[in-house]
Amino acid sequence: MPKHHIPAIENALSAALAHYEETMGEAFPVVPELLPVEDDEFWGVAEAKGDTVSISVSTGIVQTLTDLWDKAADDTDLLNGVGNPFQIDNNEMVHLGLVWLMLHELHHFQMGHFVFTGKLSLTEANAPKRYGVAQRASTQVSAYDHIPEEDWPKVEPCLELQADHDAMEMLIDAYSKDGWEIIRTRTAAISAMMMLIEREDTKRDSPGTSHPKAATRIFQLLGHVIEMPLIQAKLAQARPEQNLDSAIPPDEEQSAYNREVTIPSFFDAVNLARIVDTDTIREDLGEAQDFFQDVHVAKLGDPEQFQHLMTEGAVQWGELILLNRRL
């Protein structure tokens, strides 16, 4: 595996830390340790190491992302979009995918997931055996005590969704009418990484034990993208002491945003699932009408309505979000 992939990993962590500092107004609370590993396989691991976090990433992730976006750059359906062509800069898409992965791992640490689970490491995709998913700290915490035993298998997928959410929110950044292309580009980069993680995760002896479906992660991602024009106004209402801008974009702007960003982003995900060659993800995403109806149901926030969710990703999201509220 070419050593030139190592700087790509290093640059991604630097960019992730810069995104964190810009968003939070302060530096990440610790200095992470980064360990790029020359390995053809696709995997990443975040480890609790003393008072900090150590992130190991294989160069195989960079190569896999490079191969994917090289292939995507020649895919007519993806490039044509849905009434809105998709401009691809291969190097940028690889970089964005890596930055999101780094933010995801940093948020595992920042959100206390190691302490909560008592695990020494949290893995992405088909990690080496020494990072076994059962590896735990010598002193096991009792964080699961208040959770029914039948829900224990859902805990780590919930934590993954938590890290996903904060990482994607940080990378995509705030809504701006001038930033629609950035939102779509970064959404596609994140979607692709989620799909590759699922594809590689299926190679484990016990696949799917700690991660949600890629379609579930993308359902949460696109739900956030759909909501972005309204987030500022909602924050202003919830935090009047901060004197935030409470203006809601006009209806015509929201409609244009849906045409140029929201709907194309769904079909970008559909095309990426085909390019990644994972039929199950395409099936789990469902048809556009069902997907967006599920987003509408989810936005209502009424658990009694979750029984009406139709697509596989949305159904799993509904199951996990109920537990997530109790964690």
Coordinates of C-alpha atoms in Angstrom, one line a residue:
M1 CA 0.0 0.0 0.0
P2 CA 1.6 3.3 -1.0
K3 CA 3.0 5.3 1.8
H4 CA 1.6 8.5 0.2
H5 CA -1.8 7.6 1.7
I6 CA -0.4 8.3 5.2
P7 CA -0.4 12.1 4.7
A8 CA -4.0 11.9 3.6
I9 CA -4.9 10.4 7.0
E10 CA -2.8 12.9 8.9
N11 CA -4.4 15.8 7.0
A12 CA -7.8 14.5 7.7
L13 CA -7.3 14.5 11.5
S14 CA -5.9 18.0 11.3
A15 CA -8.9 19.2 9.4
A16 CA -11.3 17.4 11.8
L17 CA -9.7 19.1 14.8
A18 CA -10.0 22.4 13.0
H19 CA -13.7 21.8 12.3
Y20 CA -14.2 21.0 16.0
E21 CA -12.4 24.1 17.2
E22 CA -14.3 26.3 14.7
T23 CA -17.7 24.9 15.7
M24 CA -17.2 24.7 19.5
G25 CA -15.1 27.8 19.9
E26 CA -12.4 25.9 21.7
A27 CA -9.8 23.2 20.9
F28 CA -10.6 19.5 21.3
P29 CA -10.2 18.7 25.0
V30 CA -7.2 16.4 24.5
V31 CA -4.4 15.9 21.9
P32 CA -5.3 12.7 20.0
E33 CA -2.8 10.1 19.1
L34 CA -2.9 9.1 15.4
L35 CA -1.5 5.8 14.1
P36 CA -1.7 5.3 10.4
V37 CA -1.2 1.6 9.6
E38 CA 0.0 0.4 6.2
D39 CA -2.6 -2.3 5.6
D40 CA -4.6 -3.1 2.5
E41 CA -7.7 -3.9 4.6
F42 CA -10.4 -1.3 5.3
W43 CA -10.6 -0.5 9.1
G44 CA -10.4 2.1 11.8
V45 CA -10.2 1.9 15.5
A46 CA -10.5 4.4 18.3
E47 CA -8.9 3.4 21.6
A48 CA -9.1 4.8 25.1
K49 CA -5.4 5.4 26.0
G50 CA -5.0 7.0 29.4
D51 CA -6.6 10.4 29.3
T52 CA -6.7 10.7 25.6
V53 CA -7.9 8.8 22.5
S54 CA -5.7 6.9 20.0
I55 CA -7.0 6.6 16.5
S56 CA -5.6 3.9 14.2
V57 CA -6.6 4.0 10.5
S58 CA -5.5 1.6 7.7
T59 CA -4.2 3.0 4.5
G60 CA -6.7 0.6 2.9
I61 CA -9.4 3.1 3.8
V62 CA -7.8 5.7 1.7
Q63 CA -7.3 3.4 -1.3
T64 CA -10.9 2.1 -1.0
L65 CA -12.2 5.6 -1.0
T66 CA -10.0 6.5 -3.9
D67 CA -11.2 3.6 -5.9
L68 CA -14.8 4.4 -5.2
W69 CA -14.6 8.0 -6.2
D70 CA -12.6 7.2 -9.3
K71 CA -15.4 4.9 -10.3
A72 CA -18.1 7.4 -9.3
A73 CA -16.4 10.1 -11.4
D74 CA -17.2 8.0 -14.5
D75 CA -20.8 7.1 -13.5
T76 CA -23.3 9.0 -15.8
D77 CA -26.3 8.5 -13.5
L78 CA -24.5 9.9 -10.5
L79 CA -23.1 12.8 -12.4
N80 CA -26.4 13.7 -14.0
G81 CA -28.1 13.8 -10.7
V82 CA -31.9 14.5 -10.6
G83 CA -32.2 17.7 -12.5
N84 CA -29.1 19.0 -10.8
P85 CA -25.7 17.6 -12.0
F86 CA -23.2 16.5 -9.4
Q87 CA -19.7 17.9 -9.6
I88 CA -17.1 15.5 -8.3
D89 CA -13.6 16.4 -7.2
N90 CA -12.1 12.9 -6.4
N91 CA -9.5 14.1 -4.0
E92 CA -11.9 16.3 -2.1
M93 CA -14.4 13.5 -1.7
V94 CA -11.7 11.2 -0.3
H95 CA -10.6 13.9 2.1
L96 CA -14.2 14.7 3.2
G97 CA -14.9 11.0 3.9
L98 CA -11.7 10.7 6.0
V99 CA -12.5 13.9 7.9
W100 CA -16.0 12.7 8.8
L101 CA -14.5 9.4 10.0
M102 CA -12.0 11.3 12.2
L103 CA -14.8 13.4 13.6
H104 CA -16.8 10.3 14.3
E105 CA -14.0 8.7 16.3
L106 CA -13.2 11.9 18.2
H107 CA -16.9 12.2 19.2
H108 CA -16.8 8.6 20.6
F109 CA -14.2 9.9 23.0
Q110 CA -15.8 13.3 23.6
M111 CA -19.2 11.8 24.3
G112 CA -17.9 9.4 26.9
H113 CA -18.7 6.2 24.9
F114 CA -15.6 4.4 26.2
V115 CA -16.6 5.0 29.8
F116 CA -20.2 4.1 29.1
T117 CA -19.5 0.7 27.5
G118 CA -16.4 -0.1 29.5
K119 CA -14.6 -1.0 26.2
L120 CA -11.0 -0.3 25.5
S121 CA -11.7 0.2 21.7
L122 CA -14.5 0.9 19.3
T123 CA -14.0 -0.4 15.8
E124 CA -15.1 0.6 12.3
A125 CA -15.4 -2.2 9.7
N126 CA -13.4 -5.4 9.6
A127 CA -10.8 -4.4 12.2
P128 CA -7.9 -6.8 13.1
K129 CA -8.7 -9.5 15.7
R130 CA -6.6 -7.8 18.4
Y131 CA -9.4 -5.1 18.5
G132 CA -12.0 -7.7 19.3
V133 CA -15.5 -6.2 19.9
A134 CA -15.6 -7.9 23.3
Q135 CA -12.4 -6.2 24.5
R136 CA -13.2 -4.4 27.7
A137 CA -11.5 -2.4 30.4
S138 CA -10.5 -4.2 33.6
T139 CA -13.2 -2.5 35.6
Q140 CA -16.5 -2.9 33.9
V141 CA -19.0 -0.1 34.4
S142 CA -22.6 -0.8 35.2
A143 CA -24.0 1.6 32.7
Y144 CA -26.3 -1.0 31.3
D145 CA -28.0 -1.7 34.6
H146 CA -30.9 0.5 33.9
I147 CA -31.5 -1.0 30.4
P148 CA -33.5 -4.2 29.9
E149 CA -31.2 -7.0 28.8
E150 CA -33.1 -7.5 25.6
D151 CA -32.1 -4.0 24.6
W152 CA -28.3 -4.4 25.2
P153 CA -27.5 -5.3 21.6
K154 CA -29.0 -2.0 20.5
V155 CA -26.8 0.1 22.8
E156 CA -23.7 0.3 20.7
P157 CA -25.7 1.0 17.5
C158 CA -27.3 3.9 19.4
L159 CA -23.8 5.2 20.4
E160 CA -22.8 5.0 16.7
L161 CA -25.8 7.1 15.7
Q162 CA -24.8 9.7 18.4
A163 CA -21.2 9.9 17.1
D164 CA -22.6 10.0 13.5
H165 CA -24.9 12.9 14.3
D166 CA -22.3 15.2 15.9
A167 CA -19.7 14.4 13.3
M168 CA -22.0 15.1 10.3
E169 CA -23.4 18.2 11.9
M170 CA -19.8 19.5 12.4
L171 CA -18.6 18.6 8.9
I172 CA -21.7 19.9 7.0
D173 CA -21.8 23.0 9.1
A174 CA -24.6 25.5 9.3
Y175 CA -27.2 26.2 6.6
S176 CA -26.4 28.9 4.1
K177 CA -28.2 29.8 0.9
D178 CA -24.8 30.1 -0.7
G179 CA -23.7 26.7 0.6
W180 CA -26.1 24.3 -1.0
E181 CA -23.4 22.7 -3.2
I182 CA -21.2 22.2 -0.1
I183 CA -24.1 20.5 1.8
R184 CA -24.8 18.1 -1.1
T185 CA -21.1 17.3 -1.6
R186 CA -20.4 16.6 2.1
T187 CA -23.6 14.6 2.4
A188 CA -22.5 12.4 -0.4
A189 CA -19.0 11.9 1.0
I190 CA -20.5 10.9 4.4
S191 CA -23.0 8.6 2.8
A192 CA -20.3 6.8 0.8
M193 CA -18.2 6.2 3.9
M194 CA -21.2 4.8 5.8
M195 CA -21.8 2.4 2.9
L196 CA -18.2 1.3 2.8
I197 CA -18.2 0.6 6.5
E198 CA -21.3 -1.6 6.2
R199 CA -19.8 -3.4 3.2
E200 CA -16.6 -4.2 5.1
D201 CA -18.4 -4.9 8.4
T202 CA -20.2 -7.8 6.7
K203 CA -16.8 -9.6 6.5
R204 CA -16.7 -9.9 10.3
D205 CA -17.4 -13.2 11.9
S206 CA -20.4 -11.6 13.6
P207 CA -21.4 -8.7 11.3
G208 CA -23.7 -6.0 12.3
T209 CA -23.2 -6.4 16.1
S210 CA -22.2 -2.9 16.8
H211 CA -23.2 -0.7 13.9
P212 CA -26.6 0.3 12.6
K213 CA -27.5 -0.4 8.9
A214 CA -25.9 2.1 6.5
A215 CA -29.4 3.0 5.4
T216 CA -30.3 3.8 9.0
R217 CA -27.3 6.1 9.3
I218 CA -28.1 7.8 6.0
F219 CA -31.8 8.2 7.1
Q220 CA -30.5 10.2 10.1
L221 CA -28.1 12.1 7.9
L222 CA -30.7 13.1 5.3
G223 CA -33.2 13.9 8.0
H224 CA -30.7 16.4 9.3
V225 CA -30.0 17.8 5.8
I226 CA -33.8 18.3 5.2
E227 CA -34.1 20.1 8.5
M228 CA -31.1 22.4 8.0
P229 CA -33.0 25.5 6.8
L230 CA -35.1 25.5 10.0
I231 CA -32.4 24.7 12.6
Q232 CA -31.3 28.3 13.2
A233 CA -34.9 29.4 13.8
K234 CA -35.5 26.5 16.2
L235 CA -32.4 27.3 18.1
A236 CA -33.3 30.9 18.4
Q237 CA -36.7 29.9 19.9
A238 CA -35.1 27.5 22.3
R239 CA -32.3 29.9 23.4
P240 CA -33.7 33.4 23.4
E241 CA -30.8 34.6 25.6
Q242 CA -28.4 34.1 22.7
N243 CA -30.1 36.5 20.4
L244 CA -29.9 34.2 17.4
D245 CA -31.4 35.1 14.1
S246 CA -34.9 33.6 14.2
A247 CA -35.8 34.2 10.5
I248 CA -37.2 31.3 8.6
P249 CA -36.2 31.1 4.9
P250 CA -39.1 32.0 2.6
D251 CA -41.1 29.1 1.1
E252 CA -39.7 29.5 -2.3
E253 CA -36.1 29.2 -0.9
Q254 CA -37.1 26.0 1.0
S255 CA -38.7 24.6 -2.2
A256 CA -35.6 25.3 -4.2
Y257 CA -33.4 23.8 -1.5
N258 CA -35.5 20.6 -1.7
R259 CA -35.2 20.5 -5.5
E260 CA -31.4 21.2 -5.6
V261 CA -30.2 19.5 -2.4
T262 CA -32.6 17.3 -0.5
I263 CA -34.0 15.2 -3.4
P264 CA -30.7 15.0 -5.3
S265 CA -28.9 13.9 -2.1
F266 CA -31.3 10.9 -1.8
F267 CA -30.6 9.8 -5.3
D268 CA -26.9 10.4 -4.9
A269 CA -27.1 7.8 -2.0
V270 CA -29.1 5.4 -4.3
N271 CA -26.4 5.7 -7.0
L272 CA -23.6 5.4 -4.6
A273 CA -25.1 2.2 -3.2
R274 CA -25.1 0.8 -6.7
I275 CA -21.5 1.9 -7.3
V276 CA -20.4 0.4 -3.9
D277 CA -22.2 -2.7 -5.1
T278 CA -24.3 -3.3 -2.0
D279 CA -27.8 -4.3 -3.1
T280 CA -29.0 -4.6 0.5
I281 CA -28.3 -0.9 1.2
R282 CA -30.2 0.1 -1.9
E283 CA -33.1 -2.1 -0.8
D284 CA -32.9 -0.7 2.8
L285 CA -33.1 2.9 1.5
G286 CA -36.4 2.1 -0.2
E287 CA -38.1 4.2 -2.8
A288 CA -38.0 8.0 -2.7
Q289 CA -41.7 8.5 -1.9
D290 CA -41.5 6.0 1.1
F291 CA -38.2 7.4 2.3
F292 CA -39.4 11.0 2.5
Q293 CA -42.7 10.0 4.0
D294 CA -40.7 8.2 6.7
V295 CA -38.7 11.4 7.3
H296 CA -42.0 13.2 7.7
V297 CA -43.2 10.6 10.3
A298 CA -39.8 10.8 12.1
K299 CA -40.0 14.7 12.3
L300 CA -43.4 14.4 14.1
G301 CA -41.5 12.9 17.0
D302 CA -44.4 10.8 18.1
P303 CA -43.2 7.2 18.9
E304 CA -46.8 5.9 18.4
Q305 CA -46.4 6.9 14.7
F306 CA -43.2 4.9 14.2
Q307 CA -45.3 1.8 13.5
H308 CA -46.0 3.5 10.1
L309 CA -42.4 3.7 9.1
M310 CA -41.9 1.7 5.8
T311 CA -38.2 1.6 4.8
E312 CA -35.7 -0.7 6.6
G313 CA -33.4 2.2 7.6
A314 CA -36.2 4.2 9.0
V315 CA -37.6 1.2 10.9
Q316 CA -34.3 0.5 12.6
W317 CA -33.9 4.2 13.3
G318 CA -37.2 4.2 15.1
E319 CA -36.2 1.3 17.2
L320 CA -32.9 2.8 18.2
I321 CA -34.1 6.4 18.8
L322 CA -36.5 5.2 21.5
L323 CA -33.6 3.6 23.4
N324 CA -31.3 6.5 22.6
R325 CA -33.5 8.8 24.5
R326 CA -33.0 6.7 27.6
L327 CA -29.2 6.4 27.4

